[in-house]
Amino acid sequence: MPAIRDALEATLDAIADPAGEGARICLSVYAEPARAAADAADARARDGVSLGPLDGMIITIKDLFDVAGETTRAGSKVLASQPPARQDAPVVTRLRQAGAVIVAKTNMSEFAFTGIGRNPHYGTPGNPADRARAPGGSSSGAAVAVADGIGRIGIGTDTGGSTRIPAAFCGIVGLKPTQKRVPTTGGYPLSFTLDSIGPMAKSVADCALADAVMADEEPMPLTALSVAGLRLGVVGGFALEDVDAIVGPAYEGALRRLSKAGVRLNDVDLEAIIADMRAVNAKGGFSAVEAAAIHAGWLGDPKADVDEIVRYRITAGSKVAGSAYVEMQRARPGLIRRMDEAIAPYDALVWPTTPIVAPKLADIESKDAFVRANTLALRNTNPINFFDGCAMSLPIPGAALPVGLMLVGRHGEDRRLMAVAQAVEGLLGGA
């Protein structure tokens, strides 16, 4: 059997395996369209023709992307009766045109509104490091699929950490690009202000290829950089509060390896700008306010079958005054400029992706425990969306459970950030 079709059949077998996580990872499986795409890629390979480095690569997409002819659920049941999408989302179109074999839509936190990855409607994919633990969210199924070998790349979205948190929890790489880099049209929104679309994979290089295709750029290798001489700003303060007993030592060990390899590490104090960001968000937060507008159709229905945590957060947004929302929007551009100035002297800033490892699902069943874990999971990642920067989470090897190292770049300098991340990845022992 030709190589790509053979790999696809193995992937479909893994999805269907009752002993695996396939049923919780994949909410829609495109077996026949994927077979047709794989056969076409194999035919091109026989003829010596290639559509690029993604040609024939097996990929999954998050459940919130439009696919022509089917309803976009966004991990929810209340959207299941909505009309089907008329056309593919632009990112889906671009992936198909690049020859990608889209095998499935993956599970997610309902409406993409938690960082834990729990979904009470379709089940929660078990973390590949420990199936009793949370996968991270909101792009939970995409991350578990990559870690489990169901597709080489998973396409997710990131509004406050939704590619980087599951990447950190599952031990893979996740990219949050500058928002304008990839069109968000055709992705069911959580926040018009903060949403971005990014890939997850086992390597920076694969993330860079998918990012380029979705950004409508020619996929090219990243600039090769040496870690020696890189300038990284090490962020403490808020980013290290409540760091757990696994994340703390793993992070400090990664910094020691970077320093030993010749990376120039300098402490950076972001406390004032983070405090000002929090003061703006205290008015209500963009995600909650915008989600309340997006979901106004069902929000007043107490019988609507929605995750209680998600409902609570969206309902809170509906109570925010319009004047407060305008104040948030007016304050944000100045803070974006301040953060850009803080990053400018460095090749990247660095801090732990999350201060905690993936919690056990049994330990966060109560609302209070869930809210605390969710708040911690999102704390270190969500500032990047507010400041519209770009960031990557890289796995730090050797810890008892997966731990993520986050590199943060300037607004619009995504390719530079990825090149830095690839150099760091090589030092830490990744791809």
CSV table of C-alpha atoms in Angstrom, one decimal:
chain,number,residue,atom,x,y,z
A,1,MET,CA,0.0,0.0,0.0
A,2,PRO,CA,1.4,3.5,-0.8
A,3,ALA,CA,3.1,5.2,2.1
A,4,ILE,CA,0.6,8.0,2.9
A,5,ARG,CA,-2.5,5.8,2.6
A,6,ASP,CA,-0.8,3.3,4.8
A,7,ALA,CA,0.0,5.9,7.4
A,8,LEU,CA,-3.6,7.1,7.2
A,9,GLU,CA,-5.0,3.6,7.7
A,10,ALA,CA,-2.9,3.2,10.8
A,11,THR,CA,-4.2,6.5,12.1
A,12,LEU,CA,-7.8,5.5,11.5
A,13,ASP,CA,-7.1,2.2,13.3
A,14,ALA,CA,-5.7,4.2,16.2
A,15,ILE,CA,-8.8,6.4,16.3
A,16,ALA,CA,-11.1,3.4,16.3
A,17,ASP,CA,-9.2,1.4,18.9
A,18,PRO,CA,-11.5,1.0,21.9
A,19,ALA,CA,-8.5,0.7,24.2
A,20,GLY,CA,-7.3,4.2,23.2
A,21,GLU,CA,-8.6,7.8,23.5
A,22,GLY,CA,-9.8,8.0,19.9
A,23,ALA,CA,-13.5,8.4,20.7
A,24,ARG,CA,-12.8,11.2,23.1
A,25,ILE,CA,-10.1,12.8,20.9
A,26,CYS,CA,-12.0,12.9,17.6
A,27,LEU,CA,-15.6,14.2,17.4
A,28,SER,CA,-15.8,13.8,13.6
A,29,VAL,CA,-13.7,11.4,11.5
A,30,TYR,CA,-13.3,12.1,7.8
A,31,ALA,CA,-12.3,8.6,6.8
A,32,GLU,CA,-13.3,8.7,3.1
A,33,PRO,CA,-12.3,12.3,2.3
A,34,ALA,CA,-9.0,11.6,4.0
A,35,ARG,CA,-8.5,8.4,2.0
A,36,ALA,CA,-9.1,10.4,-1.2
A,37,ALA,CA,-6.6,13.1,-0.1
A,38,ALA,CA,-4.0,10.5,0.9
A,39,ASP,CA,-4.4,8.6,-2.5
A,40,ALA,CA,-4.0,11.9,-4.3
A,41,ALA,CA,-0.9,12.7,-2.3
A,42,ASP,CA,0.5,9.3,-3.1
A,43,ALA,CA,-0.2,9.8,-6.8
A,44,ARG,CA,1.6,13.1,-6.8
A,45,ALA,CA,4.6,11.5,-5.1
A,46,ARG,CA,4.7,8.8,-7.8
A,47,ASP,CA,4.7,11.5,-10.4
A,48,GLY,CA,7.4,13.5,-8.7
A,49,VAL,CA,5.0,16.4,-7.9
A,50,SER,CA,4.7,18.0,-4.5
A,51,LEU,CA,2.4,20.8,-3.2
A,52,GLY,CA,5.0,21.5,-0.5
A,53,PRO,CA,6.2,20.2,2.8
A,54,LEU,CA,2.6,19.6,4.2
A,55,ASP,CA,1.7,17.5,1.1
A,56,GLY,CA,0.4,14.1,2.5
A,57,MET,CA,0.9,15.1,6.1
A,58,ILE,CA,-2.0,13.9,8.4
A,59,ILE,CA,-3.5,16.7,10.4
A,60,THR,CA,-6.4,17.2,12.7
A,61,ILE,CA,-8.4,20.4,13.2
A,62,LYS,CA,-10.2,21.7,16.3
A,63,ASP,CA,-14.0,21.2,16.5
A,64,LEU,CA,-14.6,25.0,16.1
A,65,PHE,CA,-13.4,25.3,12.4
A,66,ASP,CA,-16.0,25.5,9.7
A,67,VAL,CA,-16.1,22.6,7.3
A,68,ALA,CA,-18.6,23.0,4.4
A,69,GLY,CA,-21.8,21.0,4.8
A,70,GLU,CA,-21.6,20.3,8.5
A,71,THR,CA,-22.5,22.2,11.7
A,72,THR,CA,-19.8,23.8,13.7
A,73,ARG,CA,-20.3,22.5,17.3
A,74,ALA,CA,-17.4,24.2,19.1
A,75,GLY,CA,-17.5,21.3,21.6
A,76,SER,CA,-21.1,22.1,22.6
A,77,LYS,CA,-24.5,20.6,22.3
A,78,VAL,CA,-26.4,23.8,22.0
A,79,LEU,CA,-24.9,24.6,18.6
A,80,ALA,CA,-25.6,21.1,17.2
A,81,SER,CA,-28.9,22.2,15.6
A,82,GLN,CA,-27.4,25.2,13.9
A,83,PRO,CA,-27.3,25.4,10.1
A,84,PRO,CA,-24.3,23.7,8.4
A,85,ALA,CA,-21.3,25.8,7.3
A,86,ARG,CA,-21.5,27.0,3.7
A,87,GLN,CA,-17.8,26.9,3.1
A,88,ASP,CA,-14.5,25.8,4.8
A,89,ALA,CA,-12.7,28.2,7.1
A,90,PRO,CA,-9.8,29.9,5.3
A,91,VAL,CA,-7.3,28.0,7.3
A,92,VAL,CA,-8.9,24.7,6.3
A,93,THR,CA,-8.9,25.7,2.7
A,94,ARG,CA,-5.2,26.6,2.8
A,95,LEU,CA,-4.3,23.3,4.5
A,96,ARG,CA,-6.2,21.4,1.9
A,97,GLN,CA,-4.5,23.3,-0.9
A,98,ALA,CA,-1.1,22.5,0.6
A,99,GLY,CA,-2.0,18.8,0.3
A,100,ALA,CA,-2.7,18.2,4.0
A,101,VAL,CA,-4.8,15.1,4.8
A,102,ILE,CA,-7.4,16.3,7.3
A,103,VAL,CA,-8.4,13.2,9.2
A,104,ALA,CA,-10.6,14.5,12.1
A,105,LYS,CA,-12.1,17.3,14.1
A,106,THR,CA,-10.8,17.2,17.7
A,107,ASN,CA,-12.5,17.6,21.0
A,108,MET,CA,-12.2,20.9,23.0
A,109,SER,CA,-13.4,22.7,26.0
A,110,GLU,CA,-17.0,23.9,25.3
A,111,PHE,CA,-16.8,27.2,23.4
A,112,ALA,CA,-13.0,27.2,24.0
A,113,PHE,CA,-13.7,28.8,27.4
A,114,THR,CA,-11.5,26.9,29.9
A,115,GLY,CA,-7.8,26.0,30.1
A,116,ILE,CA,-8.3,22.5,31.6
A,117,GLY,CA,-9.8,20.7,28.6
A,118,ARG,CA,-12.8,19.1,30.3
A,119,ASN,CA,-15.9,18.5,28.2
A,120,PRO,CA,-19.0,17.1,30.0
A,121,HIS,CA,-20.8,16.5,26.7
A,122,TYR,CA,-18.3,14.5,24.6
A,123,GLY,CA,-15.9,13.2,27.3
A,124,THR,CA,-12.5,14.5,28.2
A,125,PRO,CA,-9.4,13.0,26.4
A,126,GLY,CA,-7.0,11.5,28.9
A,127,ASN,CA,-3.6,13.1,29.2
A,128,PRO,CA,-1.0,10.9,27.4
A,129,ALA,CA,1.4,11.1,30.4
A,130,ASP,CA,-1.3,9.9,32.8
A,131,ARG,CA,-4.8,9.2,31.5
A,132,ALA,CA,-6.3,10.3,34.9
A,133,ARG,CA,-5.0,13.8,34.4
A,134,ALA,CA,-6.4,16.7,32.4
A,135,PRO,CA,-5.2,17.3,28.9
A,136,GLY,CA,-5.3,21.1,29.1
A,137,GLY,CA,-7.5,23.3,27.0
A,138,SER,CA,-9.2,24.5,25.2
A,139,SER,CA,-7.5,22.6,22.3
A,140,SER,CA,-7.5,19.4,24.3
A,141,GLY,CA,-8.2,16.8,21.6
A,142,ALA,CA,-5.7,18.4,19.2
A,143,ALA,CA,-2.8,18.1,21.8
A,144,VAL,CA,-3.7,14.5,22.8
A,145,ALA,CA,-3.9,13.5,19.2
A,146,VAL,CA,-0.4,14.8,18.4
A,147,ALA,CA,1.0,13.2,21.6
A,148,ASP,CA,-0.7,9.9,20.8
A,149,GLY,CA,0.4,9.9,17.1
A,150,ILE,CA,-3.1,10.6,15.7
A,151,GLY,CA,-1.9,13.0,13.0
A,152,ARG,CA,1.4,14.8,13.0
A,153,ILE,CA,0.0,18.3,13.5
A,154,GLY,CA,-3.1,19.5,15.4
A,155,ILE,CA,-4.6,22.9,14.5
A,156,GLY,CA,-6.1,24.7,17.5
A,157,THR,CA,-7.0,28.2,18.6
A,158,ASP,CA,-5.5,30.3,21.4
A,159,THR,CA,-7.5,33.0,23.2
A,160,GLY,CA,-5.7,32.8,26.6
A,161,GLY,CA,-3.4,29.8,26.3
A,162,SER,CA,-5.5,27.2,24.4
A,163,THR,CA,-2.6,25.9,22.3
A,164,ARG,CA,0.2,26.5,24.8
A,165,ILE,CA,-1.5,25.0,27.9
A,166,PRO,CA,-2.4,21.6,26.4
A,167,ALA,CA,1.0,21.6,24.7
A,168,ALA,CA,2.7,22.0,28.1
A,169,PHE,CA,0.4,19.5,29.8
A,170,CYS,CA,0.9,16.9,27.1
A,171,GLY,CA,4.6,17.4,26.5
A,172,ILE,CA,4.5,18.8,22.9
A,173,VAL,CA,5.1,22.1,21.2
A,174,GLY,CA,2.4,24.8,20.8
A,175,LEU,CA,2.4,28.1,19.0
A,176,LYS,CA,0.3,31.2,19.7
A,177,PRO,CA,0.9,33.6,16.8
A,178,THR,CA,0.4,37.3,16.6
A,179,GLN,CA,-3.4,37.6,16.0
A,180,LYS,CA,-3.3,39.2,12.5
A,181,ARG,CA,-1.0,36.5,11.2
A,182,VAL,CA,-3.7,33.9,10.5
A,183,PRO,CA,-7.3,34.8,9.6
A,184,THR,CA,-9.7,33.7,12.3
A,185,THR,CA,-12.7,33.8,9.9
A,186,GLY,CA,-14.5,30.5,9.9
A,187,GLY,CA,-13.4,29.7,13.4
A,188,TYR,CA,-16.3,29.8,16.0
A,189,PRO,CA,-15.2,32.8,18.1
A,190,LEU,CA,-14.7,33.1,21.8
A,191,SER,CA,-13.2,36.7,21.7
A,192,PHE,CA,-12.9,38.8,18.6
A,193,THR,CA,-10.2,40.8,20.4
A,194,LEU,CA,-8.0,37.9,21.6
A,195,ASP,CA,-8.6,34.8,19.4
A,196,SER,CA,-5.7,33.5,17.4
A,197,ILE,CA,-5.1,30.2,15.4
A,198,GLY,CA,-2.0,28.1,15.9
A,199,PRO,CA,-0.6,24.6,15.5
A,200,MET,CA,0.6,22.0,17.9
A,201,ALA,CA,3.2,19.3,17.0
A,202,LYS,CA,6.2,17.4,18.3
A,203,SER,CA,8.6,19.9,16.9
A,204,VAL,CA,9.0,23.6,16.3
A,205,ALA,CA,9.8,22.9,12.6
A,206,ASP,CA,6.4,21.2,12.1
A,207,CYS,CA,4.6,24.1,13.8
A,208,ALA,CA,6.4,26.5,11.6
A,209,LEU,CA,5.4,24.7,8.5
A,210,ALA,CA,1.7,24.7,9.4
A,211,ASP,CA,1.8,28.3,10.6
A,212,ALA,CA,3.3,29.4,7.2
A,213,VAL,CA,0.6,27.6,5.2
A,214,MET,CA,-2.2,29.1,7.4
A,215,ALA,CA,-0.6,32.5,7.1
A,216,ASP,CA,-0.5,32.1,3.3
A,217,GLU,CA,3.3,32.2,3.2
A,218,GLU,CA,5.7,30.0,1.4
A,219,PRO,CA,6.8,27.3,3.9
A,220,MET,CA,10.6,27.6,4.4
A,221,PRO,CA,13.1,26.3,6.9
A,222,LEU,CA,13.6,28.6,9.9
A,223,THR,CA,16.8,30.5,10.2
A,224,ALA,CA,19.4,28.4,12.0
A,225,LEU,CA,20.5,30.1,15.2
A,226,SER,CA,23.1,29.1,17.8
A,227,VAL,CA,21.9,29.3,21.4
A,228,ALA,CA,25.2,30.8,22.4
A,229,GLY,CA,24.8,34.5,22.5
A,230,LEU,CA,21.0,34.5,22.5
A,231,ARG,CA,19.5,37.1,24.9
A,232,LEU,CA,16.6,35.9,27.0
A,233,GLY,CA,14.7,38.0,29.5
A,234,VAL,CA,13.9,35.9,32.5
A,235,VAL,CA,10.5,36.9,34.0
A,236,GLY,CA,9.9,36.3,37.7
A,237,GLY,CA,7.3,37.7,40.0
A,238,PHE,CA,3.8,36.8,38.9
A,239,ALA,CA,5.0,34.0,36.6
A,240,LEU,CA,6.6,32.0,39.4
A,241,GLU,CA,3.9,32.4,42.1
A,242,ASP,CA,2.4,29.1,43.2
A,243,VAL,CA,4.8,27.1,41.0
A,244,ASP,CA,4.4,23.5,41.9
A,245,ALA,CA,7.1,21.0,43.0
A,246,ILE,CA,7.5,19.6,39.5
A,247,VAL,CA,7.4,22.7,37.4
A,248,GLY,CA,9.8,24.7,39.6
A,249,PRO,CA,12.8,22.4,39.5
A,250,ALA,CA,12.3,21.6,35.8
A,251,TYR,CA,12.2,25.3,34.9
A,252,GLU,CA,15.3,26.1,37.0
A,253,GLY,CA,17.1,23.2,35.4
A,254,ALA,CA,16.2,24.5,31.9
A,255,LEU,CA,17.6,27.9,32.8
A,256,ARG,CA,20.8,26.4,34.0
A,257,ARG,CA,21.2,24.5,30.8
A,258,LEU,CA,20.6,27.6,28.8
A,259,SER,CA,23.1,29.6,30.8
A,260,LYS,CA,25.7,26.8,30.5
A,261,ALA,CA,25.3,26.8,26.8
A,262,GLY,CA,26.1,30.5,26.5
A,263,VAL,CA,22.6,32.1,26.5
A,264,ARG,CA,22.7,35.5,28.2
A,265,LEU,CA,20.0,35.5,30.8
A,266,ASN,CA,18.8,38.8,32.3
A,267,ASP,CA,16.0,39.3,34.9
A,268,VAL,CA,13.1,41.3,33.6
A,269,ASP,CA,10.5,42.9,35.9
A,270,LEU,CA,7.0,43.0,34.3
A,271,GLU,CA,5.1,43.5,37.6
A,272,ALA,CA,4.0,47.0,36.8
A,273,ILE,CA,2.7,46.3,33.3
A,274,ILE,CA,1.0,43.1,34.5
A,275,ALA,CA,-0.7,45.0,37.3
A,276,ASP,CA,-2.0,47.5,34.8
A,277,MET,CA,-3.2,44.7,32.5
A,278,ARG,CA,-5.1,43.2,35.5
A,279,ALA,CA,-6.6,46.5,36.3
A,280,VAL,CA,-8.0,46.7,32.8
A,281,ASN,CA,-9.3,43.1,32.9
A,282,ALA,CA,-10.9,43.8,36.3
A,283,LYS,CA,-13.5,45.8,34.4
A,284,GLY,CA,-14.8,42.5,33.0
A,285,GLY,CA,-12.3,40.9,30.6
A,286,PHE,CA,-12.6,40.7,26.8
A,287,SER,CA,-13.3,37.0,26.6
A,288,ALA,CA,-16.3,37.1,28.9
A,289,VAL,CA,-17.9,40.3,27.5
A,290,GLU,CA,-17.5,39.3,23.9
A,291,ALA,CA,-18.6,35.7,24.6
A,292,ALA,CA,-21.8,37.1,26.2
A,293,ALA,CA,-22.6,38.9,23.0
A,294,ILE,CA,-21.8,35.9,20.8
A,295,HIS,CA,-23.9,33.5,23.0
A,296,ALA,CA,-26.8,35.9,23.7
A,297,GLY,CA,-29.2,33.5,22.0
A,298,TRP,CA,-29.1,30.8,24.6
A,299,LEU,CA,-27.7,32.7,27.6
A,300,GLY,CA,-31.1,33.5,29.1
A,301,ASP,CA,-32.3,29.9,28.9
A,302,PRO,CA,-31.7,28.0,32.2
A,303,LYS,CA,-32.4,24.7,30.4
A,304,ALA,CA,-29.6,25.2,27.9
A,305,ASP,CA,-27.2,22.2,28.3
A,306,VAL,CA,-23.9,24.1,28.9
A,307,ASP,CA,-21.0,23.3,31.1
A,308,GLU,CA,-21.7,25.1,34.4
A,309,ILE,CA,-18.3,26.8,34.6
A,310,VAL,CA,-18.6,28.0,31.0
A,311,ARG,CA,-22.1,29.4,31.7
A,312,TYR,CA,-20.9,31.1,34.8
A,313,ARG,CA,-18.1,32.9,33.0
A,314,ILE,CA,-20.2,34.0,30.1
A,315,THR,CA,-23.0,35.2,32.3
A,316,ALA,CA,-20.5,37.3,34.2
A,317,GLY,CA,-19.6,39.0,31.0
A,318,SER,CA,-23.2,39.9,30.2
A,319,LYS,CA,-23.2,42.1,33.3
A,320,VAL,CA,-20.4,44.3,32.2
A,321,ALA,CA,-21.4,47.9,31.2
A,322,GLY,CA,-20.7,49.0,27.7
A,323,SER,CA,-18.7,51.9,29.0
A,324,ALA,CA,-16.3,49.5,30.8
A,325,TYR,CA,-15.8,47.6,27.6
A,326,VAL,CA,-14.9,50.8,25.7
A,327,GLU,CA,-12.5,51.7,28.5
A,328,MET,CA,-10.8,48.3,28.1
A,329,GLN,CA,-10.4,48.7,24.4
A,330,ARG,CA,-9.0,52.2,24.7
A,331,ALA,CA,-6.5,51.2,27.4
A,332,ARG,CA,-5.1,48.1,25.5
A,333,PRO,CA,-3.1,49.7,22.7
A,334,GLY,CA,-0.9,51.7,25.1
A,335,LEU,CA,-0.2,48.5,27.1
A,336,ILE,CA,0.7,46.6,24.0
A,337,ARG,CA,3.3,49.2,23.1
A,338,ARG,CA,4.7,49.0,26.7
A,339,MET,CA,5.1,45.3,26.5
A,340,ASP,CA,6.7,45.5,23.1
A,341,GLU,CA,9.2,47.9,24.5
A,342,ALA,CA,9.9,45.5,27.4
A,343,ILE,CA,10.6,42.6,25.0
A,344,ALA,CA,12.6,44.7,22.4
A,345,PRO,CA,16.1,44.3,24.1
A,346,TYR,CA,15.8,40.5,24.0
A,347,ASP,CA,15.5,37.7,21.5
A,348,ALA,CA,12.6,36.5,23.7
A,349,LEU,CA,11.3,36.5,27.2
A,350,VAL,CA,11.0,33.3,29.1
A,351,TRP,CA,8.9,31.9,31.9
A,352,PRO,CA,7.0,28.6,32.7
A,353,THR,CA,4.1,28.0,30.4
A,354,THR,CA,2.0,27.0,33.4
A,355,PRO,CA,2.9,27.1,37.1
A,356,ILE,CA,1.3,23.6,37.6
A,357,VAL,CA,1.4,20.3,35.9
A,358,ALA,CA,-1.8,18.7,34.6
A,359,PRO,CA,-4.1,18.2,37.5
A,360,LYS,CA,-5.9,14.9,38.2
A,361,LEU,CA,-9.5,15.1,36.9
A,362,ALA,CA,-10.7,13.5,40.1
A,363,ASP,CA,-9.2,16.4,42.1
A,364,ILE,CA,-11.0,19.2,40.3
A,365,GLU,CA,-14.5,17.8,40.2
A,366,SER,CA,-15.8,20.5,42.5
A,367,LYS,CA,-16.4,24.0,41.2
A,368,ASP,CA,-14.0,25.7,43.6
A,369,ALA,CA,-11.2,23.2,42.8
A,370,PHE,CA,-11.8,23.5,39.1
A,371,VAL,CA,-11.8,27.3,39.1
A,372,ARG,CA,-8.5,27.4,41.1
A,373,ALA,CA,-6.8,25.0,38.7
A,374,ASN,CA,-8.2,26.8,35.7
A,375,THR,CA,-7.1,30.1,36.9
A,376,LEU,CA,-3.5,28.8,37.5
A,377,ALA,CA,-3.4,27.1,34.2
A,378,LEU,CA,-4.3,30.3,32.3
A,379,ARG,CA,-2.3,32.8,34.4
A,380,ASN,CA,1.0,32.7,32.7
A,381,THR,CA,-0.3,32.4,29.1
A,382,ASN,CA,-3.2,34.8,28.9
A,383,PRO,CA,-1.1,38.0,29.1
A,384,ILE,CA,0.3,37.2,25.7
A,385,ASN,CA,-3.1,37.4,24.1
A,386,PHE,CA,-3.9,40.7,25.9
A,387,PHE,CA,-0.6,42.2,24.6
A,388,ASP,CA,-1.0,40.5,21.2
A,389,GLY,CA,2.4,39.0,21.2
A,390,CYS,CA,3.5,35.6,19.9
A,391,ALA,CA,4.7,32.7,22.1
A,392,MET,CA,5.7,29.1,22.0
A,393,SER,CA,5.6,26.4,24.6
A,394,LEU,CA,8.4,23.9,24.5
A,395,PRO,CA,8.6,20.7,26.5
A,396,ILE,CA,11.2,20.5,29.2
A,397,PRO,CA,12.4,16.9,29.3
A,398,GLY,CA,13.2,14.8,32.3
A,399,ALA,CA,10.4,15.9,34.7
A,400,ALA,CA,8.0,13.4,36.3
A,401,LEU,CA,5.2,14.9,34.3
A,402,PRO,CA,5.2,17.2,31.3
A,403,VAL,CA,6.3,20.8,31.9
A,404,GLY,CA,6.3,23.6,29.4
A,405,LEU,CA,8.9,26.4,28.9
A,406,MET,CA,7.3,29.5,27.3
A,407,LEU,CA,9.2,31.8,24.9
A,408,VAL,CA,7.6,35.1,24.2
A,409,GLY,CA,8.3,37.3,21.2
A,410,ARG,CA,7.5,40.8,20.0
A,411,HIS,CA,4.2,41.5,18.2
A,412,GLY,CA,4.6,40.5,14.5
A,413,GLU,CA,8.0,38.8,14.9
A,414,ASP,CA,6.7,35.3,14.8
A,415,ARG,CA,9.3,33.8,12.5
A,416,ARG,CA,12.1,35.2,14.6
A,417,LEU,CA,10.5,33.7,17.8
A,418,MET,CA,10.2,30.3,16.1
A,419,ALA,CA,13.9,30.3,15.1
A,420,VAL,CA,14.8,31.1,18.7
A,421,ALA,CA,12.5,28.4,19.9
A,422,GLN,CA,14.1,25.9,17.5
A,423,ALA,CA,17.5,26.6,18.9
A,424,VAL,CA,16.3,26.2,22.4
A,425,GLU,CA,14.5,23.0,21.5
A,426,GLY,CA,17.7,21.5,20.2
A,427,LEU,CA,19.5,22.3,23.4
A,428,LEU,CA,16.8,20.9,25.7
A,429,GLY,CA,16.7,17.7,23.7
A,430,GLY,CA,13.5,18.1,21.7
A,431,ALA,CA,13.1,17.5,18.0
